Tab-separated table of C-alpha atoms in Angstrom:
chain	number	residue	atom	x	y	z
A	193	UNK	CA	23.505	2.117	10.223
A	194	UNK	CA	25.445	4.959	8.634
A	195	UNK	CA	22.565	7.291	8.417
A	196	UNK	CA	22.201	6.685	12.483
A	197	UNK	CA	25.935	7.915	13.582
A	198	UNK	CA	25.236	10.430	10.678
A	199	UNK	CA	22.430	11.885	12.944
A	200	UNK	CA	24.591	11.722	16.106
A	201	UNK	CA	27.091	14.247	14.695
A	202	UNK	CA	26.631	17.918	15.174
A	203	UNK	CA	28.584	19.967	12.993
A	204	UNK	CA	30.101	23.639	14.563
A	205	UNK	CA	28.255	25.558	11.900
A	206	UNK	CA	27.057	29.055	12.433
A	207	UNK	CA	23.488	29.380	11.476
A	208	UNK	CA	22.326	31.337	9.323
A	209	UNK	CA	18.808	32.439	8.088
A	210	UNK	CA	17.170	33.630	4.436
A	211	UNK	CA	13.947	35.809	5.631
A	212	UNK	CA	13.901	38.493	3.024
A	213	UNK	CA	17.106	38.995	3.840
A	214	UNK	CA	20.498	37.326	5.736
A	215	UNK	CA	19.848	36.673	9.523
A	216	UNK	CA	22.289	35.742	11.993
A	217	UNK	CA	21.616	33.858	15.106
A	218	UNK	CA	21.929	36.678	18.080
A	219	UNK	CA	20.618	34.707	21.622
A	220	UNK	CA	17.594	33.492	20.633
A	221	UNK	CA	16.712	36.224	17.688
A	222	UNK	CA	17.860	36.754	14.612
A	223	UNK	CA	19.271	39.865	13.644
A	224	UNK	CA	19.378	41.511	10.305
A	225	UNK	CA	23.473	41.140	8.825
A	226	UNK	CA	23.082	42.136	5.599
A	227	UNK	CA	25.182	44.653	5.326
A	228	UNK	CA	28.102	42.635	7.060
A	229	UNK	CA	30.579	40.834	4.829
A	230	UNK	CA	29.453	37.678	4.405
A	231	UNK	CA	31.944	36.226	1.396
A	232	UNK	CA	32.724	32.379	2.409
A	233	UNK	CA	35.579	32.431	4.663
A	234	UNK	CA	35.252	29.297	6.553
A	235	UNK	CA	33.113	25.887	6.271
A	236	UNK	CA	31.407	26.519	9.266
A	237	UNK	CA	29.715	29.463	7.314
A	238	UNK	CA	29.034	27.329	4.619
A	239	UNK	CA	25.203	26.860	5.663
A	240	UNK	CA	21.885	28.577	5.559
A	241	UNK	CA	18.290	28.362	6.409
A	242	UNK	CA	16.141	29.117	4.118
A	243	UNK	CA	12.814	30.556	5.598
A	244	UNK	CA	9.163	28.334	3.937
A	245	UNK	CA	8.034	32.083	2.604
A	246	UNK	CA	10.939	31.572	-0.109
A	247	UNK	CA	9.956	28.220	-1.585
A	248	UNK	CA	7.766	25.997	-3.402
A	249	UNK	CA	7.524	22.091	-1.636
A	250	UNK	CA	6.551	19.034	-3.191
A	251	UNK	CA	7.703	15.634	-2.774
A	252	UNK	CA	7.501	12.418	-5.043
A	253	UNK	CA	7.602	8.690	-5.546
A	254	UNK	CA	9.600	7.146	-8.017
A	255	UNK	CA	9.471	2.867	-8.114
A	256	UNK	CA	12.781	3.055	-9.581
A	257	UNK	CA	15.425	0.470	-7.079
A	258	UNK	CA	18.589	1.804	-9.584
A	259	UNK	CA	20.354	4.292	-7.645
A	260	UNK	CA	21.885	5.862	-11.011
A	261	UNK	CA	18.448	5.437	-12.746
A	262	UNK	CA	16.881	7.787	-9.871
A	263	UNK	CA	19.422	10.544	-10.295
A	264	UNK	CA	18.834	10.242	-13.738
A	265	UNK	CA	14.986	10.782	-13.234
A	266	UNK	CA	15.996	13.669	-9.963
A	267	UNK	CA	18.174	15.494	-12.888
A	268	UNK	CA	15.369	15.659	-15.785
A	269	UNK	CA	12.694	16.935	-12.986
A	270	UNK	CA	15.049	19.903	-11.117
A	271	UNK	CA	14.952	21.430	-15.122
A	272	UNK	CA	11.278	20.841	-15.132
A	273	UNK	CA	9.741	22.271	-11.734
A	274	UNK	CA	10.869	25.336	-11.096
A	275	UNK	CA	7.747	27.795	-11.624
A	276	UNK	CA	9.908	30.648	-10.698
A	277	UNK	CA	12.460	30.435	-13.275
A	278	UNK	CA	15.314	29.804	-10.367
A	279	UNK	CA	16.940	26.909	-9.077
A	280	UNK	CA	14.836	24.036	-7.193
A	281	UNK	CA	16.644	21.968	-4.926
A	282	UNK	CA	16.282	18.368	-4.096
A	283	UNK	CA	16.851	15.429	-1.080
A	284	UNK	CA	16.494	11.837	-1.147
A	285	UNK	CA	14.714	11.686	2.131
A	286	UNK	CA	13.559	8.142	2.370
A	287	UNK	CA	12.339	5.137	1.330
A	288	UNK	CA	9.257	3.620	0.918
A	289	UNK	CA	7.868	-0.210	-0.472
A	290	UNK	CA	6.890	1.458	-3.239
A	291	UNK	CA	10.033	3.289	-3.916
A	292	UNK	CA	12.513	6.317	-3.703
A	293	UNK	CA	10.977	9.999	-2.036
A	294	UNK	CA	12.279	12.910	-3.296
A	295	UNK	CA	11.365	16.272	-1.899
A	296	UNK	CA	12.039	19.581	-4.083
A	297	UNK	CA	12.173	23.086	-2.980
A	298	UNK	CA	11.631	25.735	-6.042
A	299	UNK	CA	13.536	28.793	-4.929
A	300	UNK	CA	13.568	32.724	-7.150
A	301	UNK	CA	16.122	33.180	-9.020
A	302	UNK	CA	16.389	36.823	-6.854
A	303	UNK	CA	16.863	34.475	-3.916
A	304	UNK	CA	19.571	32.524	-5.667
A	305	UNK	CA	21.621	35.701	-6.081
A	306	UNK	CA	21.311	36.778	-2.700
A	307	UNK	CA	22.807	33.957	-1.713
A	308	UNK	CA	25.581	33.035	-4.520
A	309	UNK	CA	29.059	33.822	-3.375
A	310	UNK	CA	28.464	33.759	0.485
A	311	UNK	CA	27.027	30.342	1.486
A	312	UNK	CA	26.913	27.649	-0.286
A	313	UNK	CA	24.319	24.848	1.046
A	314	UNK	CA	20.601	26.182	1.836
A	315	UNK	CA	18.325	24.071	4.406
A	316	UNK	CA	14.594	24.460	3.748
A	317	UNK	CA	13.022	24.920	7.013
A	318	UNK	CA	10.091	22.328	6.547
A	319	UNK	CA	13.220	20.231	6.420
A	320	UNK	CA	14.980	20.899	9.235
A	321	UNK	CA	11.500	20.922	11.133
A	322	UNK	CA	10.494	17.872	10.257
A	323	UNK	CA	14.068	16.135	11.013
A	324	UNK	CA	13.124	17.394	14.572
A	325	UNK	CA	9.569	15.973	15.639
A	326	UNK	CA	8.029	12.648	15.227
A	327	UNK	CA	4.719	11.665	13.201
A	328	UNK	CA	2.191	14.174	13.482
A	329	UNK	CA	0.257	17.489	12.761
A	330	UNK	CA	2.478	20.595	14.413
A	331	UNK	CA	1.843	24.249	14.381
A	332	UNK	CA	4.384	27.008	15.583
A	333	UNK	CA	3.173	29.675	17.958
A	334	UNK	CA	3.235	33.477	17.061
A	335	UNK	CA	2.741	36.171	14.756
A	336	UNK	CA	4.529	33.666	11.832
A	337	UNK	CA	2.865	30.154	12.106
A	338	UNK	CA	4.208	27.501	10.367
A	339	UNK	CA	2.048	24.083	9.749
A	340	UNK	CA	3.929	21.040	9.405
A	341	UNK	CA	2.360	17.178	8.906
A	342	UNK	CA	4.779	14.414	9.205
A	343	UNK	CA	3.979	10.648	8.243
A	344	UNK	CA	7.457	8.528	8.592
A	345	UNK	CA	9.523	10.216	5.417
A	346	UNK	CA	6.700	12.140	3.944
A	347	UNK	CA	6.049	15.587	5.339
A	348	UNK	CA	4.377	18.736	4.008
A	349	UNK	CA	4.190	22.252	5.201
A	350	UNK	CA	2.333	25.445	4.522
A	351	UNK	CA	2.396	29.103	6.394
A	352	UNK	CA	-0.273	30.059	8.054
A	353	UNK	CA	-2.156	32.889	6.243
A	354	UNK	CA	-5.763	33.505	5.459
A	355	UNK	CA	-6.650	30.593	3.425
A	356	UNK	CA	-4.708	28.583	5.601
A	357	UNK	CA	-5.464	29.885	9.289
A	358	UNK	CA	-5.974	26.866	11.144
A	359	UNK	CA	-4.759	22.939	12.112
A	360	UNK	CA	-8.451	22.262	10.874
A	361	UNK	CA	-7.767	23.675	7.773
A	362	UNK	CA	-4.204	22.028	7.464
A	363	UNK	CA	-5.474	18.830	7.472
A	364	UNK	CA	-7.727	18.915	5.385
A	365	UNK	CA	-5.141	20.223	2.915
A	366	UNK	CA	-3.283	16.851	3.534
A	367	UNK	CA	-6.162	14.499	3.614
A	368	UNK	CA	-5.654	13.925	7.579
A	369	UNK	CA	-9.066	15.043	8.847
A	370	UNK	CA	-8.549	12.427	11.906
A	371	UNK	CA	-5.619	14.363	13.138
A	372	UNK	CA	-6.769	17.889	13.568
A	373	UNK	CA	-7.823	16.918	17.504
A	374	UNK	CA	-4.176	15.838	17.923
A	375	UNK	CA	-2.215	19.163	16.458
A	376	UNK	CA	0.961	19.956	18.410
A	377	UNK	CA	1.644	23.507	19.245
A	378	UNK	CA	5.147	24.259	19.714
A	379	UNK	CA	6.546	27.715	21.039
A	380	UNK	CA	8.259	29.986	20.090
A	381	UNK	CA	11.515	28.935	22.015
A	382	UNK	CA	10.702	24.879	21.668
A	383	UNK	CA	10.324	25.782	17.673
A	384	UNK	CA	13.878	28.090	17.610
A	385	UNK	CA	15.619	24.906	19.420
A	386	UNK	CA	14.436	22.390	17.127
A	387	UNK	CA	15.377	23.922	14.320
A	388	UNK	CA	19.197	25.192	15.425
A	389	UNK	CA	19.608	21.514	16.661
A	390	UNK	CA	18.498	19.421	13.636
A	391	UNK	CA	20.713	22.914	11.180
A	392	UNK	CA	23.783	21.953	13.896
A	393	UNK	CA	23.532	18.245	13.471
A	394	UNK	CA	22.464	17.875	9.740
A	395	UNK	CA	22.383	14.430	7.889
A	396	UNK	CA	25.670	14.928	5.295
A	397	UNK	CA	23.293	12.404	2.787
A	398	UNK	CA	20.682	15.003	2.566
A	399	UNK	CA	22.949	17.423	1.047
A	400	UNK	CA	23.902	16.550	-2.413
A	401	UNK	CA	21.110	18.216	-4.024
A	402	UNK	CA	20.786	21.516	-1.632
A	403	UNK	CA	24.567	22.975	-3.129
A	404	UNK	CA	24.159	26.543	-4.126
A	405	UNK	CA	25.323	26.926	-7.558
A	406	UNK	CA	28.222	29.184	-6.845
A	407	UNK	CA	29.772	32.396	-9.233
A	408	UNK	CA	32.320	31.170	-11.825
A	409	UNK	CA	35.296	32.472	-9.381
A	410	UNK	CA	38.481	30.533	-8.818
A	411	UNK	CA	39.035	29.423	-5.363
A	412	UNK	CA	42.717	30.445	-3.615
A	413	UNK	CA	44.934	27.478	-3.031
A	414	UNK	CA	44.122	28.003	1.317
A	415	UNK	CA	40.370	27.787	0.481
A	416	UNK	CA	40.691	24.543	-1.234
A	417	UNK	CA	43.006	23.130	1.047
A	418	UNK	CA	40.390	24.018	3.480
A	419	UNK	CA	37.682	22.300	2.206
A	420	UNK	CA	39.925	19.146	0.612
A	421	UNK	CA	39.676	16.702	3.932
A	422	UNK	CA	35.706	17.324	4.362
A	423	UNK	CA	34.666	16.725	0.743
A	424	UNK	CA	36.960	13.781	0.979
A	425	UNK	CA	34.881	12.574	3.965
A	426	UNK	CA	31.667	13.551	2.438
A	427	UNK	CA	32.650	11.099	-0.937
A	428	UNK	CA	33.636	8.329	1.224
A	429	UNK	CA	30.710	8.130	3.488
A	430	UNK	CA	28.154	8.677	0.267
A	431	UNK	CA	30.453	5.907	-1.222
A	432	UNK	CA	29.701	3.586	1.823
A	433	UNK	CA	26.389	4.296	2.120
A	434	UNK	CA	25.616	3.280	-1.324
A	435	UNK	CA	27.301	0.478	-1.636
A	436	UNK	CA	25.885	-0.678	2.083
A	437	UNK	CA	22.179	0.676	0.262
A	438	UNK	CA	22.565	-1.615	-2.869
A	439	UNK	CA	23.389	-4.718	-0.918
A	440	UNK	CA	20.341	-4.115	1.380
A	441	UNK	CA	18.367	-3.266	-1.334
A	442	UNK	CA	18.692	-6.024	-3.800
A	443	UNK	CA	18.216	-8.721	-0.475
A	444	UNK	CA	14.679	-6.744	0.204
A	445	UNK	CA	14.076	-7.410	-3.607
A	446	UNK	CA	14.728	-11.090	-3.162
A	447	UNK	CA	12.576	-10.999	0.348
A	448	UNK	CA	9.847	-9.752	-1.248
A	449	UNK	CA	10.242	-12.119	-4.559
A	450	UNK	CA	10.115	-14.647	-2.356
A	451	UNK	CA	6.689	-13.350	-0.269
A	452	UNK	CA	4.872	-13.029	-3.664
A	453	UNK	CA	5.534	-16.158	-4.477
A	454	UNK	CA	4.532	-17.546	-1.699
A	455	UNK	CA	1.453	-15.585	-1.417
A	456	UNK	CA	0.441	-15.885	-5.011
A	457	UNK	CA	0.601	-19.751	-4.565
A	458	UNK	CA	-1.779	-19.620	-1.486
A	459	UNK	CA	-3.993	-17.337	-3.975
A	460	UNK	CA	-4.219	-20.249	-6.425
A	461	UNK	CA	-5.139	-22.191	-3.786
A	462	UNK	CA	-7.680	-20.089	-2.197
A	463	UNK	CA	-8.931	-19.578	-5.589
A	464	UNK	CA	-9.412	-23.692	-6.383
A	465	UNK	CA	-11.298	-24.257	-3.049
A	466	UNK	CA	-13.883	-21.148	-3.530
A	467	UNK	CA	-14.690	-22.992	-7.056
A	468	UNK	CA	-14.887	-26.687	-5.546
A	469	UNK	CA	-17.152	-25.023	-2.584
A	470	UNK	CA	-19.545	-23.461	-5.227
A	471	UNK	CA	-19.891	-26.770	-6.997
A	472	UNK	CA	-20.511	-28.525	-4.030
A	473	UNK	CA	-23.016	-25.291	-3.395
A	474	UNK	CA	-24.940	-25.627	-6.987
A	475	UNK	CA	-25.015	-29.415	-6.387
A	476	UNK	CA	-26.974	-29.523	-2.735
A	477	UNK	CA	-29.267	-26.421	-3.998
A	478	UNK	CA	-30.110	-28.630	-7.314
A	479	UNK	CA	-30.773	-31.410	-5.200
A	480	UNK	CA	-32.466	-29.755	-2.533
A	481	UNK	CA	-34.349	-27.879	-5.214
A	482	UNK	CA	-35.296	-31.512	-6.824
A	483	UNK	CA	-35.988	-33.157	-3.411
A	484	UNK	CA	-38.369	-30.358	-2.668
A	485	UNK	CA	-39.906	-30.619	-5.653
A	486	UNK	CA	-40.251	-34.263	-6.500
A	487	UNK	CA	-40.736	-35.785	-2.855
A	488	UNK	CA	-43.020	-39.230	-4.265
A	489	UNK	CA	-39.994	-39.814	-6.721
A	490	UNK	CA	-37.285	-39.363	-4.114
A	491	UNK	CA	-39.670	-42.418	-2.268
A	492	UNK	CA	-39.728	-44.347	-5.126
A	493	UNK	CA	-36.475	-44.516	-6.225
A	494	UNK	CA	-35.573	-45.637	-2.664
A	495	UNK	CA	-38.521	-48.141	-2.866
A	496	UNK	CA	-37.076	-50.002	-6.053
A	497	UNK	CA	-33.537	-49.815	-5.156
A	498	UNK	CA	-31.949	-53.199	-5.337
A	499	UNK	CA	-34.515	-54.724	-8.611
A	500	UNK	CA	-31.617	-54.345	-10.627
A	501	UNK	CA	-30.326	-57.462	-9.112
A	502	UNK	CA	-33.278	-59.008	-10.211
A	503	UNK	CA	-32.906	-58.330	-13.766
A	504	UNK	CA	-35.886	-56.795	-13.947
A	505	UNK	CA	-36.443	-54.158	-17.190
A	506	UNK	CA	-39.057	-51.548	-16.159
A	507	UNK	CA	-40.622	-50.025	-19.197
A	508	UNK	CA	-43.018	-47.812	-17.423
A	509	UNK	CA	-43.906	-45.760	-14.540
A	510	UNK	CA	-46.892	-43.588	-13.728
A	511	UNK	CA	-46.603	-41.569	-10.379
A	512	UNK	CA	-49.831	-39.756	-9.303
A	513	UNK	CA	-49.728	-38.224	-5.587
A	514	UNK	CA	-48.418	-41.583	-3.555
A	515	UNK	CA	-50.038	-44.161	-6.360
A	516	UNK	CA	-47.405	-45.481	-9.111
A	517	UNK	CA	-48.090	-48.097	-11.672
A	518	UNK	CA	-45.277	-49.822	-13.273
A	519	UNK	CA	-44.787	-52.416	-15.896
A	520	UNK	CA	-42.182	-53.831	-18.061
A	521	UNK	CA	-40.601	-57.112	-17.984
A	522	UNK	CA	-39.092	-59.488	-14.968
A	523	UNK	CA	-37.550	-63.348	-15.371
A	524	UNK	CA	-40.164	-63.942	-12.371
A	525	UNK	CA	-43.215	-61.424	-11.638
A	526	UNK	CA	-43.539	-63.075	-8.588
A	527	UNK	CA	-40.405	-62.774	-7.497
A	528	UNK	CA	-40.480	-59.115	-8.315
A	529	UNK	CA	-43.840	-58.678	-6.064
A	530	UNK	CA	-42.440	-60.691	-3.456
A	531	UNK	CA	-39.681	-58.079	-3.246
A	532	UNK	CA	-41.778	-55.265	-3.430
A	533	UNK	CA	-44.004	-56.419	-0.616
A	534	UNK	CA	-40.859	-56.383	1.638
A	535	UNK	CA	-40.383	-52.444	1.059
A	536	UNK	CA	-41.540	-50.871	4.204
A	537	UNK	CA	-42.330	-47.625	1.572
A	538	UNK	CA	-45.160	-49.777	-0.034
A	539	UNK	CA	-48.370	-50.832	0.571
A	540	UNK	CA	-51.637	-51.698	-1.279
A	541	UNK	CA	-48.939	-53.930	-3.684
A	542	UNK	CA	-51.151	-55.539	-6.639
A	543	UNK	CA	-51.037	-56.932	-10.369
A	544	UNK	CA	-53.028	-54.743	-11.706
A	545	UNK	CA	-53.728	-57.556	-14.883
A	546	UNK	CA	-52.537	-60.905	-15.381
A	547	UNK	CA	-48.973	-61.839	-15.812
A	548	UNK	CA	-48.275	-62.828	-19.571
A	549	UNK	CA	-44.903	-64.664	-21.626
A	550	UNK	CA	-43.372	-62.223	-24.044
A	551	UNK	CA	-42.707	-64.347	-27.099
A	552	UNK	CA	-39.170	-62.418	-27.895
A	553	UNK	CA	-37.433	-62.246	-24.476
A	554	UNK	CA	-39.208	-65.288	-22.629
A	555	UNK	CA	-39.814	-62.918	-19.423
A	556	UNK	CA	-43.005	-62.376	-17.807
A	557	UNK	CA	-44.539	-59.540	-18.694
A	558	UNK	CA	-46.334	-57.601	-15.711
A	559	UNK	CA	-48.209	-54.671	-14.498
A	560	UNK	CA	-48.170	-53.479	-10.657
A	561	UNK	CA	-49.944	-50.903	-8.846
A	562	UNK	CA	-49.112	-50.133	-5.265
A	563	UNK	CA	-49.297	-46.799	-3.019
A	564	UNK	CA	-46.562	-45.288	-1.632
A	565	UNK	CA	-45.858	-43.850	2.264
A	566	UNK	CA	-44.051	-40.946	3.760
A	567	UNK	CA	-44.567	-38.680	0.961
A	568	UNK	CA	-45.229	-34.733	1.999
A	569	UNK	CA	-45.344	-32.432	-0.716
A	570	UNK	CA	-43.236	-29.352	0.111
């Protein structure tokens, strides 16, 4: 909520522009004021663009949800990046589920000096450009072409040159092949607008890390007065908007506790039904396999299903094709072959030798042959 009224405010500064060299705003050109006085007189001179020849851009990640843990990380990184030996400047310009982005502009330390002691916040213009458009590919119009790609809070930008000399080639830079038949051109005059408004009404929580390290000069007692009730301002609303930032951030933490729980659980789940479905699986291929295989068995252990109740003790069992011989032992044979006979599977039913007394057990001893139906080898 704060950084939206942040965005509605434009600030009466005069702009300003680093091109090899201080530019004013004139109309709609900049003019060349470098040999005008330009020594900090006033806040509203207090800002300056600083043209994309002038810097090295590159933005990072950092899963860190600590606000003091990140500036930790910001301050070990702005003493590491620099390839020029100068200053690099950062902005916390978003936030993403996997954590904080940072962007960094390395600037010359020749650049720095040009601009110590008469402004004393720079605005990279890949910044202020991408404050200004949605999601997208863009490219400026002219002899100077600027190419800008812009996904939510990540952006990157490059100058047109010979390497770099078209959208086609700018996407493929950034890995966005699908976009190059949806490049934006903007003019010369739609480009100048954009970037005055978004310099004019500049987000204050971009600018912590974009302060020009100034000369070690005392300030008079008017300047300080001067600038006493806006860096007042400036503290309170960072103040609020951290505070407001921790609250929010440690309920998205529980939020998304909560989802992973919940969709870790369902996992388990998920996870126990795919291994009861592949034993169910292995069992009806086995059986199919067996079924397939063994079709006169599958008939004959539906044919003597229910001789258990006769107490009958089957020692034997010779299936050939549809023709099975049994024997083994039965309190009646007769019984048994009366029971048998019923079994619409069997036909052909005969002793195949005479029933006998087993001297140990008392049971009749018996020997059957019979042939079975509705067998069809596979």
């Amino acid at each position: 909520m704060i950084n939206k009224k942040l965005h509605k405010w434009q600030l009466p500064l005069k702009p300003y522009l680093y091109a090899n060299g201080i530019h004013q705003l004139d109309g709609k050109d900049w003019v060349s004021c470098e040999q005008q006085d330009l020594t900090l007189s006033s806040w509203r001179d207090c800002a300056v663009i600083l043209s994309r020849e002038h810097y090295v851009e590159q933005q990072k990640c950092y899963p860190v949800s600590n606000l003091v843990h990140l500036m930790r990380v910001i301050k070990v990184e702005t003493q590491t990046l620099s390839p020029f030996g100068g200053q690099t400047f950062w902005s916390i310009v978003g936030k993403t589920p996997s954590g904080w982005l940072v962007t960094y502009w390395s600037v010359p330390q020749d650049v720095i000096v040009g601009l110590m002691g008469k402004f004393k916040v720079v605005l990279p213009e890949s910044l202020l450009l991408a404050e200004s458009v949605d999601n997208g590919i863009f490219e400026t119009v002219g002899e100077r072409g600027l190419f800008l790609y812009k996904q939510d809070n990540h952006f990157q930008s490059a100058i047109k040159n010979n390497l770099i000399n078209s959208s086609h080639y700018f996407c493929n830079l950034v890995n966005r092949d699908d976009l190059v038949s949806q490049s934006t051109l903007l003019s010369y005059e739609d480009y100048q607008s954009r970037l005055i408004l978004s310099f004019k009404k500049c987000n204050l929580l971009l600018l912590p890390g974009l302060v020009i390290p100034s000369k070690k000069e005392a300030f008079d007692i008017e300047r300080l007065k001067e600038w006493k009730k806006p860096a007042i301002v400036a503290v309170a609303l960072l103040l609020s908007y951290a505070v407001g930032l921790s609250i929010y951030l440690n309920k998205q933490e529980e939020h998304y506790d909560q989802l992973l729980a919940g969709k870790q659980q369902e996992m388990r789940q998920l996870l126990a039904q795919e291994r009861q479905l592949g034993e169910v699986i292995t069992y009806i291929e086995d059986y199919q396999f067996f079924t397939d295989s063994n079709p006169g068995l599958i008939v004959l252990l539906s044919s003597l299903e229910g001789v258990e109740e006769l107490d009958v003790q089957i020692s034997r069992v010779d299936l050939t094709g549809n023709q099975v011989n049994i024997s083994g032992l039965a309190p009646s044979a007769t019984s048994l072959f009366s029971f048998l006979s019923q079994q619409p599977q069997i036909s052909s039913l005969d002793f195949s030798s005479t029933i006998s007394k087993d001297r140990q057990t008392g049971l009749d001893r018996f020997q059957l042959t019979f042939t079975l139906s509705e067998v069809k080898n596979g």
